[in-house]
Tab-separated table of C-alpha atoms in Angstrom:
chain	number	residue	atom	x	y	z
A	1	UNK	CA	-23.993	-65.770	30.062
A	2	UNK	CA	-26.148	-65.904	26.966
A	3	UNK	CA	-25.721	-64.209	23.596
A	4	UNK	CA	-27.080	-64.805	20.095
A	5	UNK	CA	-24.950	-64.165	17.001
A	6	UNK	CA	-26.516	-64.453	13.548
A	7	UNK	CA	-24.275	-65.080	10.507
A	8	UNK	CA	-26.073	-64.442	7.221
A	9	UNK	CA	-24.656	-64.673	3.706
A	10	UNK	CA	-24.753	-66.228	0.265
A	11	UNK	CA	-23.548	-69.592	-0.956
A	12	UNK	CA	-19.776	-70.050	-0.461
A	13	UNK	CA	-19.398	-66.784	1.405
A	14	UNK	CA	-17.458	-68.255	4.328
A	15	UNK	CA	-20.383	-68.330	6.802
A	16	UNK	CA	-19.565	-71.697	8.423
A	17	UNK	CA	-15.848	-71.014	8.736
A	18	UNK	CA	-16.444	-67.628	10.366
A	19	UNK	CA	-19.046	-69.120	12.727
A	20	UNK	CA	-16.618	-71.861	13.792
A	21	UNK	CA	-13.888	-69.300	14.465
A	22	UNK	CA	-16.238	-67.321	16.720
A	23	UNK	CA	-17.152	-70.409	18.756
A	24	UNK	CA	-13.557	-71.665	18.978
A	25	UNK	CA	-12.544	-68.488	20.823
A	26	UNK	CA	-14.651	-69.809	23.741
A	27	UNK	CA	-13.601	-72.648	26.093
A	28	UNK	CA	-14.297	-76.184	24.716
A	29	UNK	CA	-16.305	-78.377	24.489
A	30	UNK	CA	-18.511	-76.902	21.753
A	31	UNK	CA	-21.737	-78.328	20.348
A	32	UNK	CA	-22.281	-78.395	16.608
A	33	UNK	CA	-25.898	-78.907	15.537
A	34	UNK	CA	-25.959	-80.083	11.925
A	35	UNK	CA	-29.230	-79.754	10.016
A	36	UNK	CA	-28.177	-81.371	6.731
A	37	UNK	CA	-29.752	-84.583	5.506
A	38	UNK	CA	-27.461	-86.589	3.235
A	39	UNK	CA	-30.178	-87.436	0.704
A	40	UNK	CA	-27.781	-87.463	-2.273
A	41	UNK	CA	-24.076	-87.784	-3.068
A	42	UNK	CA	-23.527	-84.054	-3.583
A	43	UNK	CA	-24.890	-83.265	-0.123
A	44	UNK	CA	-22.999	-86.146	1.506
A	45	UNK	CA	-19.766	-84.726	0.081
A	46	UNK	CA	-20.515	-81.254	1.475
A	47	UNK	CA	-21.295	-82.672	4.914
A	48	UNK	CA	-18.037	-84.620	4.853
A	49	UNK	CA	-15.997	-81.524	3.966
A	50	UNK	CA	-17.577	-79.524	6.782
A	51	UNK	CA	-16.920	-82.303	9.329
A	52	UNK	CA	-13.322	-82.736	8.190
A	53	UNK	CA	-12.613	-79.059	8.817
A	54	UNK	CA	-13.774	-79.189	12.436
A	55	UNK	CA	-11.120	-80.439	14.830
A	56	UNK	CA	-10.963	-81.586	18.451
A	57	UNK	CA	-13.401	-80.123	20.952
A	58	UNK	CA	-16.529	-80.396	18.815
A	59	UNK	CA	-19.498	-82.614	19.688
A	60	UNK	CA	-21.810	-83.059	16.697
A	61	UNK	CA	-25.587	-83.452	17.022
A	62	UNK	CA	-27.762	-84.121	13.972
A	63	UNK	CA	-31.091	-82.287	13.923
A	64	UNK	CA	-32.415	-82.102	10.369
A	65	UNK	CA	-35.990	-81.754	11.711
A	66	UNK	CA	-36.195	-81.513	15.519
A	67	UNK	CA	-34.040	-78.437	15.893
A	68	UNK	CA	-35.852	-76.482	18.618
A	69	UNK	CA	-35.903	-79.520	20.925
A	70	UNK	CA	-32.228	-80.256	20.267
A	71	UNK	CA	-31.300	-76.684	21.219
A	72	UNK	CA	-33.489	-76.894	24.339
A	73	UNK	CA	-31.675	-80.095	25.412
A	74	UNK	CA	-28.160	-78.592	25.462
A	75	UNK	CA	-26.307	-78.445	28.780
A	76	UNK	CA	-26.222	-74.967	30.421
A	77	UNK	CA	-23.241	-72.814	29.494
A	78	UNK	CA	-22.418	-74.848	26.404
A	79	UNK	CA	-21.394	-72.796	23.301
A	80	UNK	CA	-23.375	-73.999	20.291
A	81	UNK	CA	-23.206	-73.509	16.528
A	82	UNK	CA	-26.376	-74.169	14.506
A	83	UNK	CA	-25.433	-74.799	10.846
A	84	UNK	CA	-27.728	-73.984	9.187
A	85	UNK	CA	-31.290	-72.645	9.207
A	86	UNK	CA	-31.606	-72.935	5.431
A	87	UNK	CA	-31.257	-76.719	5.355
A	88	UNK	CA	-33.550	-77.102	8.378
A	89	UNK	CA	-36.202	-74.907	6.733
A	90	UNK	CA	-35.917	-76.900	3.503
A	91	UNK	CA	-36.404	-80.160	5.404
A	92	UNK	CA	-39.459	-78.794	7.240
A	93	UNK	CA	-40.978	-77.306	4.073
A	94	UNK	CA	-40.671	-80.645	2.286
A	95	UNK	CA	-42.177	-82.359	5.345
A	96	UNK	CA	-45.188	-79.984	4.980
A	97	UNK	CA	-44.754	-78.632	8.516
A	98	UNK	CA	-46.510	-75.549	9.911
A	99	UNK	CA	-43.562	-73.253	9.219
A	100	UNK	CA	-44.947	-70.226	10.988
A	101	UNK	CA	-45.404	-72.055	14.309
A	102	UNK	CA	-42.126	-73.952	14.028
A	103	UNK	CA	-40.079	-70.854	13.238
A	104	UNK	CA	-41.536	-69.078	16.270
A	105	UNK	CA	-40.706	-72.067	18.491
A	106	UNK	CA	-37.184	-72.252	17.085
A	107	UNK	CA	-36.436	-68.574	17.664
A	108	UNK	CA	-37.730	-68.899	21.232
A	109	UNK	CA	-35.440	-71.899	21.839
A	110	UNK	CA	-32.417	-70.075	20.382
A	111	UNK	CA	-33.089	-67.107	22.650
A	112	UNK	CA	-33.630	-69.273	25.730
A	113	UNK	CA	-30.372	-71.282	25.653
A	114	UNK	CA	-28.183	-70.562	28.651
A	115	UNK	CA	-24.926	-70.070	26.740
A	116	UNK	CA	-23.467	-68.507	23.588
A	117	UNK	CA	-25.337	-69.368	20.366
A	118	UNK	CA	-24.075	-68.783	16.810
A	119	UNK	CA	-26.624	-69.392	14.033
A	120	UNK	CA	-25.835	-69.616	10.293
A	121	UNK	CA	-28.372	-68.951	7.533
A	122	UNK	CA	-28.477	-68.144	3.830
A	123	UNK	CA	-29.779	-64.956	2.273
A	124	UNK	CA	-31.742	-66.212	-0.766
A	125	UNK	CA	-33.891	-63.223	-1.714
A	126	UNK	CA	-31.493	-61.127	-3.822
A	127	UNK	CA	-31.971	-62.821	-7.189
A	128	UNK	CA	-34.771	-62.824	-9.758
A	129	UNK	CA	-38.186	-64.130	-8.587
A	130	UNK	CA	-38.044	-67.936	-8.977
A	131	UNK	CA	-40.201	-69.587	-11.646
A	132	UNK	CA	-41.744	-72.226	-9.429
A	133	UNK	CA	-44.167	-71.699	-6.551
A	134	UNK	CA	-42.340	-73.940	-4.059
A	135	UNK	CA	-39.135	-71.937	-4.464
A	136	UNK	CA	-41.098	-68.713	-3.929
A	137	UNK	CA	-42.694	-70.129	-0.763
A	138	UNK	CA	-39.272	-71.176	0.492
A	139	UNK	CA	-37.755	-67.779	-0.264
A	140	UNK	CA	-40.558	-66.008	1.597
A	141	UNK	CA	-40.304	-68.318	4.618
A	142	UNK	CA	-36.521	-67.955	4.689
A	143	UNK	CA	-36.725	-64.183	4.571
A	144	UNK	CA	-39.252	-64.092	7.404
A	145	UNK	CA	-37.209	-66.474	9.565
A	146	UNK	CA	-34.034	-64.467	8.942
A	147	UNK	CA	-35.843	-61.301	10.056
A	148	UNK	CA	-37.078	-63.012	13.234
A	149	UNK	CA	-33.621	-64.287	14.174
A	150	UNK	CA	-31.973	-60.953	13.339
A	151	UNK	CA	-34.488	-59.070	15.507
A	152	UNK	CA	-33.701	-61.372	18.447
A	153	UNK	CA	-29.923	-61.490	17.905
A	154	UNK	CA	-27.394	-59.399	19.778
A	155	UNK	CA	-25.029	-59.395	16.796
A	156	UNK	CA	-25.840	-59.774	13.069
A	157	UNK	CA	-23.092	-60.303	10.504
A	158	UNK	CA	-23.489	-60.277	6.714
A	159	UNK	CA	-20.699	-62.217	4.958
A	160	UNK	CA	-19.227	-60.794	1.723
A	161	UNK	CA	-16.626	-62.969	-0.020
A	162	UNK	CA	-15.424	-64.416	3.285
A	163	UNK	CA	-15.333	-61.065	5.061
A	164	UNK	CA	-17.721	-60.212	7.920
A	165	UNK	CA	-19.751	-56.980	7.680
A	166	UNK	CA	-21.368	-56.038	10.978
A	167	UNK	CA	-25.037	-55.086	10.491
A	168	UNK	CA	-26.065	-55.044	14.179
B	1	UNK	CA	-38.860	-29.369	2.228
B	2	UNK	CA	-37.972	-32.149	-0.148
B	3	UNK	CA	-35.908	-35.277	0.361
B	4	UNK	CA	-35.591	-38.623	-1.406
B	5	UNK	CA	-34.942	-41.843	0.549
B	6	UNK	CA	-34.293	-45.083	-1.350
B	7	UNK	CA	-34.908	-48.437	0.395
B	8	UNK	CA	-33.341	-51.349	-1.483
B	9	UNK	CA	-33.313	-55.007	-0.484
B	10	UNK	CA	-34.211	-58.583	-1.247
B	11	UNK	CA	-37.516	-60.407	-1.015
B	12	UNK	CA	-38.903	-60.440	2.547
B	13	UNK	CA	-36.146	-58.211	3.865
B	14	UNK	CA	-38.480	-55.788	5.663
B	15	UNK	CA	-38.310	-53.015	3.030
B	16	UNK	CA	-41.986	-51.986	3.154
B	17	UNK	CA	-42.235	-52.056	6.925
B	18	UNK	CA	-39.100	-49.910	7.321
B	19	UNK	CA	-40.339	-47.474	4.655
B	20	UNK	CA	-43.693	-47.114	6.415
B	21	UNK	CA	-41.975	-46.441	9.730
B	22	UNK	CA	-39.912	-43.656	8.154
B	23	UNK	CA	-42.999	-41.971	6.696
B	24	UNK	CA	-45.064	-42.365	9.879
B	25	UNK	CA	-42.545	-40.249	11.798
B	26	UNK	CA	-43.811	-37.298	9.699
B	27	UNK	CA	-47.164	-35.516	10.232
B	28	UNK	CA	-50.158	-37.291	8.565
B	29	UNK	CA	-51.777	-37.560	6.074
B	30	UNK	CA	-49.406	-39.753	4.055
B	31	UNK	CA	-49.815	-40.938	0.458
B	32	UNK	CA	-49.122	-44.553	-0.406
B	33	UNK	CA	-48.624	-45.222	-4.114
B	34	UNK	CA	-49.138	-48.924	-4.785
B	35	UNK	CA	-47.769	-50.328	-8.036
B	36	UNK	CA	-49.008	-53.926	-7.709
B	37	UNK	CA	-51.526	-55.386	-10.136
B	38	UNK	CA	-53.604	-58.198	-8.601
B	39	UNK	CA	-53.353	-60.448	-11.647
B	40	UNK	CA	-53.466	-63.683	-9.609
B	41	UNK	CA	-54.472	-64.974	-6.174
B	42	UNK	CA	-50.923	-65.015	-4.771
B	43	UNK	CA	-50.441	-61.333	-5.619
B	44	UNK	CA	-53.908	-60.405	-4.335
B	45	UNK	CA	-53.037	-61.978	-0.994
B	46	UNK	CA	-49.759	-60.040	-0.763
B	47	UNK	CA	-51.531	-56.769	-1.541
B	48	UNK	CA	-54.121	-57.516	1.140
B	49	UNK	CA	-51.448	-58.196	3.773
B	50	UNK	CA	-49.648	-54.954	2.956
B	51	UNK	CA	-52.875	-52.914	3.174
B	52	UNK	CA	-53.914	-54.569	6.430
B	53	UNK	CA	-50.644	-53.540	8.077
B	54	UNK	CA	-51.103	-49.846	7.251
B	55	UNK	CA	-53.307	-48.013	9.756
B	56	UNK	CA	-55.040	-44.624	9.912
B	57	UNK	CA	-53.529	-41.668	8.136
B	58	UNK	CA	-52.716	-43.381	4.860
B	59	UNK	CA	-54.324	-42.463	1.523
B	60	UNK	CA	-53.725	-45.166	-1.091
B	61	UNK	CA	-53.303	-44.429	-4.788
B	62	UNK	CA	-52.944	-47.246	-7.326
B	63	UNK	CA	-50.422	-46.611	-10.099
B	64	UNK	CA	-49.358	-49.904	-11.654
B	65	UNK	CA	-48.437	-48.085	-14.899
B	66	UNK	CA	-48.775	-44.300	-14.702
B	67	UNK	CA	-46.382	-43.776	-11.828
B	68	UNK	CA	-44.538	-40.588	-12.861
B	69	UNK	CA	-47.813	-38.740	-13.443
B	70	UNK	CA	-49.270	-39.940	-10.129
B	71	UNK	CA	-46.203	-38.634	-8.289
B	72	UNK	CA	-46.430	-35.340	-10.162
B	73	UNK	CA	-50.086	-34.949	-9.113
B	74	UNK	CA	-49.456	-35.143	-5.344
B	75	UNK	CA	-50.282	-32.066	-3.209
B	76	UNK	CA	-47.241	-29.977	-2.126
B	77	UNK	CA	-45.680	-30.999	1.191
B	78	UNK	CA	-47.323	-34.432	1.226
B	79	UNK	CA	-45.079	-37.307	2.415
B	80	UNK	CA	-45.275	-40.180	-0.053
B	81	UNK	CA	-44.222	-43.816	-0.115
B	82	UNK	CA	-43.802	-45.512	-3.512
B	83	UNK	CA	-44.004	-49.313	-3.090
B	84	UNK	CA	-42.441	-50.534	-5.232
B	85	UNK	CA	-40.355	-49.873	-8.346
B	86	UNK	CA	-39.925	-53.592	-9.057
B	87	UNK	CA	-43.617	-54.232	-9.661
B	88	UNK	CA	-43.974	-51.029	-11.685
B	89	UNK	CA	-40.987	-51.999	-13.862
B	90	UNK	CA	-42.425	-55.497	-14.353
B	91	UNK	CA	-45.745	-54.022	-15.471
B	92	UNK	CA	-44.051	-51.631	-17.919
B	93	UNK	CA	-41.749	-54.338	-19.304
B	94	UNK	CA	-44.723	-56.610	-19.979
B	95	UNK	CA	-46.542	-53.650	-21.605
B	96	UNK	CA	-43.517	-53.295	-23.933
B	97	UNK	CA	-42.910	-49.697	-22.870
B	98	UNK	CA	-39.788	-47.638	-23.678
B	99	UNK	CA	-38.138	-48.392	-20.329
B	100	UNK	CA	-35.208	-46.054	-20.776
B	101	UNK	CA	-37.421	-42.994	-21.361
B	102	UNK	CA	-39.944	-43.946	-18.701
B	103	UNK	CA	-37.290	-44.551	-16.042
B	104	UNK	CA	-35.770	-41.138	-16.743
B	105	UNK	CA	-39.206	-39.487	-16.464
B	106	UNK	CA	-39.935	-41.341	-13.227
B	107	UNK	CA	-36.676	-40.347	-11.567
B	108	UNK	CA	-37.285	-36.721	-12.585
B	109	UNK	CA	-40.789	-36.837	-11.032
B	110	UNK	CA	-39.480	-38.386	-7.807
B	111	UNK	CA	-36.836	-35.664	-7.544
B	112	UNK	CA	-39.330	-32.867	-8.308
B	113	UNK	CA	-41.971	-33.639	-5.675
B	114	UNK	CA	-42.266	-30.853	-3.101
B	115	UNK	CA	-42.212	-33.110	-0.018
B	116	UNK	CA	-40.552	-36.170	1.496
B	117	UNK	CA	-40.408	-39.209	-0.814
B	118	UNK	CA	-39.534	-42.781	0.231
B	119	UNK	CA	-39.089	-45.276	-2.618
B	120	UNK	CA	-38.874	-49.074	-2.254
B	121	UNK	CA	-37.187	-51.375	-4.777
B	122	UNK	CA	-35.799	-54.887	-5.018
B	123	UNK	CA	-32.174	-55.810	-5.629
B	124	UNK	CA	-32.436	-58.706	-8.106
B	125	UNK	CA	-28.909	-58.971	-9.519
B	126	UNK	CA	-27.097	-61.053	-6.892
B	127	UNK	CA	-28.049	-64.535	-8.065
B	128	UNK	CA	-27.010	-66.703	-10.993
B	129	UNK	CA	-27.660	-65.307	-14.513
B	130	UNK	CA	-31.287	-66.236	-15.332
B	131	UNK	CA	-31.945	-68.807	-18.057
B	132	UNK	CA	-34.495	-66.805	-20.001
B	133	UNK	CA	-33.899	-63.620	-21.926
B	134	UNK	CA	-36.888	-61.709	-20.524
B	135	UNK	CA	-35.635	-62.215	-16.965
B	136	UNK	CA	-32.178	-60.992	-18.014
B	137	UNK	CA	-33.693	-57.880	-19.630
B	138	UNK	CA	-35.682	-57.225	-16.471
B	139	UNK	CA	-32.647	-57.691	-14.252
B	140	UNK	CA	-30.613	-55.254	-16.341
B	141	UNK	CA	-33.385	-52.656	-16.395
B	142	UNK	CA	-33.938	-53.008	-12.637
B	143	UNK	CA	-30.231	-52.563	-11.922
B	144	UNK	CA	-30.048	-49.453	-14.102
B	145	UNK	CA	-33.156	-47.918	-12.516
B	146	UNK	CA	-31.847	-48.645	-9.015
B	147	UNK	CA	-28.578	-46.883	-9.891
B	148	UNK	CA	-30.458	-43.837	-11.228
B	149	UNK	CA	-32.628	-43.535	-8.113
B	150	UNK	CA	-29.671	-44.107	-5.779
B	151	UNK	CA	-27.649	-41.399	-7.558
B	152	UNK	CA	-30.512	-38.933	-7.105
B	153	UNK	CA	-31.403	-39.958	-3.527
B	154	UNK	CA	-30.273	-38.128	-0.402
B	155	UNK	CA	-30.323	-41.370	1.618
B	156	UNK	CA	-29.875	-44.970	0.392
B	157	UNK	CA	-30.586	-47.913	2.697
B	158	UNK	CA	-29.858	-51.596	1.985
B	159	UNK	CA	-32.058	-53.930	4.049
B	160	UNK	CA	-30.481	-57.091	5.521
B	161	UNK	CA	-32.892	-59.423	7.351
B	162	UNK	CA	-35.081	-56.533	8.443
B	163	UNK	CA	-32.171	-54.335	9.526
B	164	UNK	CA	-31.296	-51.108	7.667
B	165	UNK	CA	-27.705	-50.637	6.478
B	166	UNK	CA	-26.968	-47.057	5.444
B	167	UNK	CA	-25.131	-46.954	2.102
B	168	UNK	CA	-25.460	-43.192	1.446
C	1	UNK	CA	4.072	-49.833	-5.717
C	2	UNK	CA	1.582	-52.663	-5.755
C	3	UNK	CA	-1.989	-52.832	-4.487
C	4	UNK	CA	-4.973	-55.060	-5.154
C	5	UNK	CA	-8.526	-53.681	-5.123
C	6	UNK	CA	-11.463	-56.064	-5.467
C	7	UNK	CA	-14.829	-54.734	-6.711
C	8	UNK	CA	-17.675	-57.167	-6.086
C	9	UNK	CA	-21.366	-56.700	-6.849
C	10	UNK	CA	-24.464	-57.830	-8.658
C	11	UNK	CA	-25.501	-57.428	-12.274
C	12	UNK	CA	-25.816	-53.756	-13.300
C	13	UNK	CA	-24.514	-52.495	-9.988
C	14	UNK	CA	-21.957	-50.124	-11.499
C	15	UNK	CA	-18.899	-52.333	-10.877
C	16	UNK	CA	-17.094	-51.605	-14.156
C	17	UNK	CA	-17.718	-47.880	-14.064
C	18	UNK	CA	-16.437	-47.597	-10.495
C	19	UNK	CA	-13.380	-49.719	-11.327
C	20	UNK	CA	-12.561	-47.518	-14.331
C	21	UNK	CA	-12.843	-44.365	-12.220
C	22	UNK	CA	-10.382	-45.811	-9.686
C	23	UNK	CA	-7.817	-46.622	-12.382
C	24	UNK	CA	-8.261	-43.286	-14.198
C	25	UNK	CA	-7.099	-41.421	-11.078
C	26	UNK	CA	-3.661	-42.911	-11.777
C	27	UNK	CA	-1.242	-41.740	-14.533
C	28	UNK	CA	-1.999	-43.250	-17.992
C	29	UNK	CA	-1.479	-45.525	-19.842
C	30	UNK	CA	-3.798	-48.100	-18.279
C	31	UNK	CA	-4.270	-51.743	-19.275
C	32	UNK	CA	-7.746	-53.184	-19.577
C	33	UNK	CA	-7.901	-56.985	-19.585
C	34	UNK	CA	-11.226	-58.090	-21.040
C	35	UNK	CA	-12.362	-61.639	-20.358
C	36	UNK	CA	-15.580	-61.661	-22.402
C	37	UNK	CA	-16.017	-63.899	-25.401
C	38	UNK	CA	-18.504	-62.544	-27.952
C	39	UNK	CA	-20.217	-65.874	-28.551
C	40	UNK	CA	-23.628	-64.311	-29.260
C	41	UNK	CA	-25.208	-60.988	-30.229
C	42	UNK	CA	-26.267	-60.055	-26.701
C	43	UNK	CA	-22.711	-60.438	-25.404
C	44	UNK	CA	-21.234	-58.629	-28.409
C	45	UNK	CA	-23.503	-55.666	-27.657
C	46	UNK	CA	-22.408	-55.578	-24.006
C	47	UNK	CA	-18.741	-55.682	-24.970
C	48	UNK	CA	-19.310	-52.825	-27.417
C	49	UNK	CA	-21.006	-50.669	-24.771
C	50	UNK	CA	-18.171	-51.235	-22.307
C	51	UNK	CA	-15.513	-50.355	-24.910
C	52	UNK	CA	-17.378	-47.243	-26.020
C	53	UNK	CA	-17.413	-45.898	-22.468
C	54	UNK	CA	-13.638	-46.139	-22.115
C	55	UNK	CA	-11.784	-43.160	-23.532
C	56	UNK	CA	-8.160	-42.296	-24.367
C	57	UNK	CA	-5.357	-43.840	-22.332
C	58	UNK	CA	-6.683	-47.401	-22.292
C	59	UNK	CA	-4.889	-50.338	-23.913
C	60	UNK	CA	-7.184	-53.352	-24.234
C	61	UNK	CA	-5.971	-56.952	-23.968
C	62	UNK	CA	-8.329	-59.874	-24.546
C	63	UNK	CA	-7.860	-62.835	-22.199
C	64	UNK	CA	-11.006	-64.945	-22.105
C	65	UNK	CA	-8.939	-67.992	-21.057
C	66	UNK	CA	-5.255	-67.238	-20.445
C	67	UNK	CA	-5.775	-64.641	-17.755
C	68	UNK	CA	-2.959	-65.455	-15.289
C	69	UNK	CA	-0.339	-65.367	-18.064
C	70	UNK	CA	-1.720	-62.097	-19.451
C	71	UNK	CA	-1.467	-60.477	-16.019
C	72	UNK	CA	2.071	-61.840	-15.595
C	73	UNK	CA	3.099	-60.293	-18.936
C	74	UNK	CA	2.156	-56.699	-18.042
C	75	UNK	CA	4.945	-54.086	-17.914
C	76	UNK	CA	6.075	-53.127	-14.358
C	77	UNK	CA	4.212	-50.203	-12.798
C	78	UNK	CA	1.284	-50.441	-15.197
C	79	UNK	CA	-2.186	-49.923	-13.646
C	80	UNK	CA	-4.496	-52.715	-14.767
C	81	UNK	CA	-8.217	-53.397	-14.650
C	82	UNK	CA	-9.368	-57.031	-14.955
C	83	UNK	CA	-13.047	-57.104	-16.033
C	84	UNK	CA	-14.237	-59.604	-15.005
C	85	UNK	CA	-13.562	-62.829	-13.109
C	86	UNK	CA	-17.108	-64.088	-13.654
C	87	UNK	CA	-16.783	-64.302	-17.441
C	88	UNK	CA	-13.301	-65.817	-17.182
C	89	UNK	CA	-14.564	-68.469	-14.736
C	90	UNK	CA	-17.507	-69.244	-17.014
C	91	UNK	CA	-15.146	-69.704	-19.965
C	92	UNK	CA	-12.854	-72.011	-17.960
C	93	UNK	CA	-15.747	-74.042	-16.536
C	94	UNK	CA	-17.135	-74.633	-20.023
C	95	UNK	CA	-13.611	-75.596	-21.193
C	96	UNK	CA	-13.579	-78.214	-18.390
C	97	UNK	CA	-10.436	-76.754	-16.833
C	98	UNK	CA	-9.044	-77.676	-13.385
C	99	UNK	CA	-10.689	-74.669	-11.683
C	100	UNK	CA	-9.031	-75.161	-8.327
C	101	UNK	CA	-5.495	-75.041	-9.771
C	102	UNK	CA	-6.286	-72.242	-12.198
C	103	UNK	CA	-7.896	-70.047	-9.542
C	104	UNK	CA	-4.843	-70.443	-7.304
C	105	UNK	CA	-2.532	-69.509	-10.192
C	106	UNK	CA	-4.665	-66.508	-11.060
C	107	UNK	CA	-4.733	-65.149	-7.516
C	108	UNK	CA	-0.951	-65.565	-7.319
C	109	UNK	CA	-0.519	-63.620	-10.589
C	110	UNK	CA	-2.823	-60.828	-9.417
C	111	UNK	CA	-0.853	-60.530	-6.191
C	112	UNK	CA	2.517	-60.585	-7.970
C	113	UNK	CA	1.945	-57.760	-10.473
C	114	UNK	CA	4.258	-54.833	-9.850
C	115	UNK	CA	1.603	-52.116	-10.047
C	116	UNK	CA	-1.969	-51.252	-9.066
C	117	UNK	CA	-4.535	-53.952	-9.891
C	118	UNK	CA	-8.332	-53.522	-9.833
C	119	UNK	CA	-10.355	-56.726	-10.258
C	120	UNK	CA	-14.116	-56.909	-10.945
C	121	UNK	CA	-16.297	-59.914	-10.098
C	122	UNK	CA	-19.951	-60.820	-9.619
C	123	UNK	CA	-21.545	-61.998	-6.417
C	124	UNK	CA	-23.881	-64.796	-7.589
C	125	UNK	CA	-24.692	-66.679	-4.373
C	126	UNK	CA	-27.526	-64.611	-2.894
C	127	UNK	CA	-30.474	-66.118	-4.757
C	128	UNK	CA	-32.310	-69.437	-4.543
C	129	UNK	CA	-30.228	-72.605	-5.158
C	130	UNK	CA	-30.168	-73.088	-8.962
C	131	UNK	CA	-32.063	-76.042	-10.455
C	132	UNK	CA	-29.231	-77.354	-12.582
C	133	UNK	CA	-25.966	-78.894	-11.423
C	134	UNK	CA	-23.700	-76.868	-13.723
C	135	UNK	CA	-25.067	-73.595	-12.320
C	136	UNK	CA	-24.517	-74.905	-8.779
C	137	UNK	CA	-20.906	-75.863	-9.628
C	138	UNK	CA	-20.353	-72.421	-11.105
C	139	UNK	CA	-21.853	-70.680	-8.087
C	140	UNK	CA	-19.631	-72.666	-5.723
C	141	UNK	CA	-16.495	-72.005	-7.764
C	142	UNK	CA	-17.324	-68.282	-8.040
C	143	UNK	CA	-17.860	-68.008	-4.297
C	144	UNK	CA	-14.552	-69.723	-3.554
C	145	UNK	CA	-12.643	-67.558	-6.049
C	146	UNK	CA	-14.212	-64.385	-4.644
C	147	UNK	CA	-13.118	-65.411	-1.134
C	148	UNK	CA	-9.555	-66.068	-2.327
C	149	UNK	CA	-9.265	-62.703	-4.075
C	150	UNK	CA	-10.874	-60.865	-1.135
C	151	UNK	CA	-8.441	-62.484	1.308
C	152	UNK	CA	-5.495	-61.335	-0.829
C	153	UNK	CA	-6.859	-57.863	-1.610
C	154	UNK	CA	-5.865	-54.682	0.197
C	155	UNK	CA	-9.293	-53.138	-0.450
C	156	UNK	CA	-12.655	-54.868	-1.014
C	157	UNK	CA	-15.695	-52.927	-2.211
C	158	UNK	CA	-19.279	-54.227	-2.465
C	159	UNK	CA	-21.365	-52.242	-4.964
C	160	UNK	CA	-24.998	-51.443	-4.098
C	161	UNK	CA	-27.005	-49.656	-6.815
C	162	UNK	CA	-23.902	-47.905	-8.137
C	163	UNK	CA	-22.637	-46.908	-4.688
C	164	UNK	CA	-19.427	-48.393	-3.228
C	165	UNK	CA	-19.599	-49.952	0.247
C	166	UNK	CA	-16.150	-50.577	1.735
C	167	UNK	CA	-15.926	-54.076	3.241
C	168	UNK	CA	-12.137	-54.160	3.765
């Protein structure tokens, strides 16, 4: 059985915790694909907090860049949490990747996994237009990727202050 | 028959595409009122992409400043898409207009058109308070205008990753 | 009777007005706990506009810092509006308070009041990651506090362009 659930929300809106709860309702083991790169102390601390919250039953894979291939290499039937698209997209933008092609490949891989997939991403487009061009490029790419995943997903949830709102 | 539909959302949330789909369900011809000014290459590219997506049946009017009068001059019964209030408000803020009076006149014109109206706008108030005073003034004016249009509208839709959420 | 209603939204989304309408359905007198500090002209003007909108029946208490104790000192049965958590959190962050402990104490006080409580707060996490570290710390703390209040609340409302969306 395959299904794709997309959890979208702002910073500190409870996205990761809700995604973990959804996966933990399924039989273990569960795969956790982490996209963070610990390039500074602040990020290393956040990664550590996330890992500490996850208990037994989780197998962690790091895929800050090669996300589509990591998803494609999962064993059949395995529930997987991808956390999160925003860090992956940041890594690929800074690596000057072809974002359009890579996002298409990623969405195809997410849809092709033989097992339940939960994907976490940030909504970043609801503030004032950013001053710098790189931030605007990121915001546009993030919005487009979120639309692609949402169109493919069976269930889309928008998090508000830790509470899930069902959009689809 | 008259009706006012308000499509609100973040950057790259699928607002324009959803608005066009709503209008294209009605009998052609349709009026498209564009408020963008192509003051740099990035904006010119965005305008070009938007135009390229629209097919037969659309008549485009440019109203980067004189929006209320352009709406008032439409033929009776004509479906119209106004895309978008955010660019119009930016143009009027930079022109040092009396925003309070102009917003009131605009909302009156939108409500008075004899025909279906779909209006697109950005939600810009859900990030951190901007550093500079002009951005804060814009954000306040945008929030007030969005409230005025939403109060007048028959239908209000909040876009999340390309998916419409009905608010009213 | 006690109940906790949490009104969350962006800048100029009609949070305060909706919160006041909810309280004014109850028998007067009503307490209004203001958390703003008028440290510049722009803020002084906003405070003045908010006060001018409130009519008879309101008793205003200022608590830019000592919010939990002010809530705890209210008379039993008194309806109270706390407007807003965002300014209080800003004041406490700038005072270098222990935010984690103070947020826990505040949520406990809000939940313990013997009477209807309506609390207003901003959602600030839906834009691009802020450039500066203080803004990121604030955004994280605001998101965590919003989750804590939402978890405790009986009713949670997300404001969109002046319209209430019920989340819980």
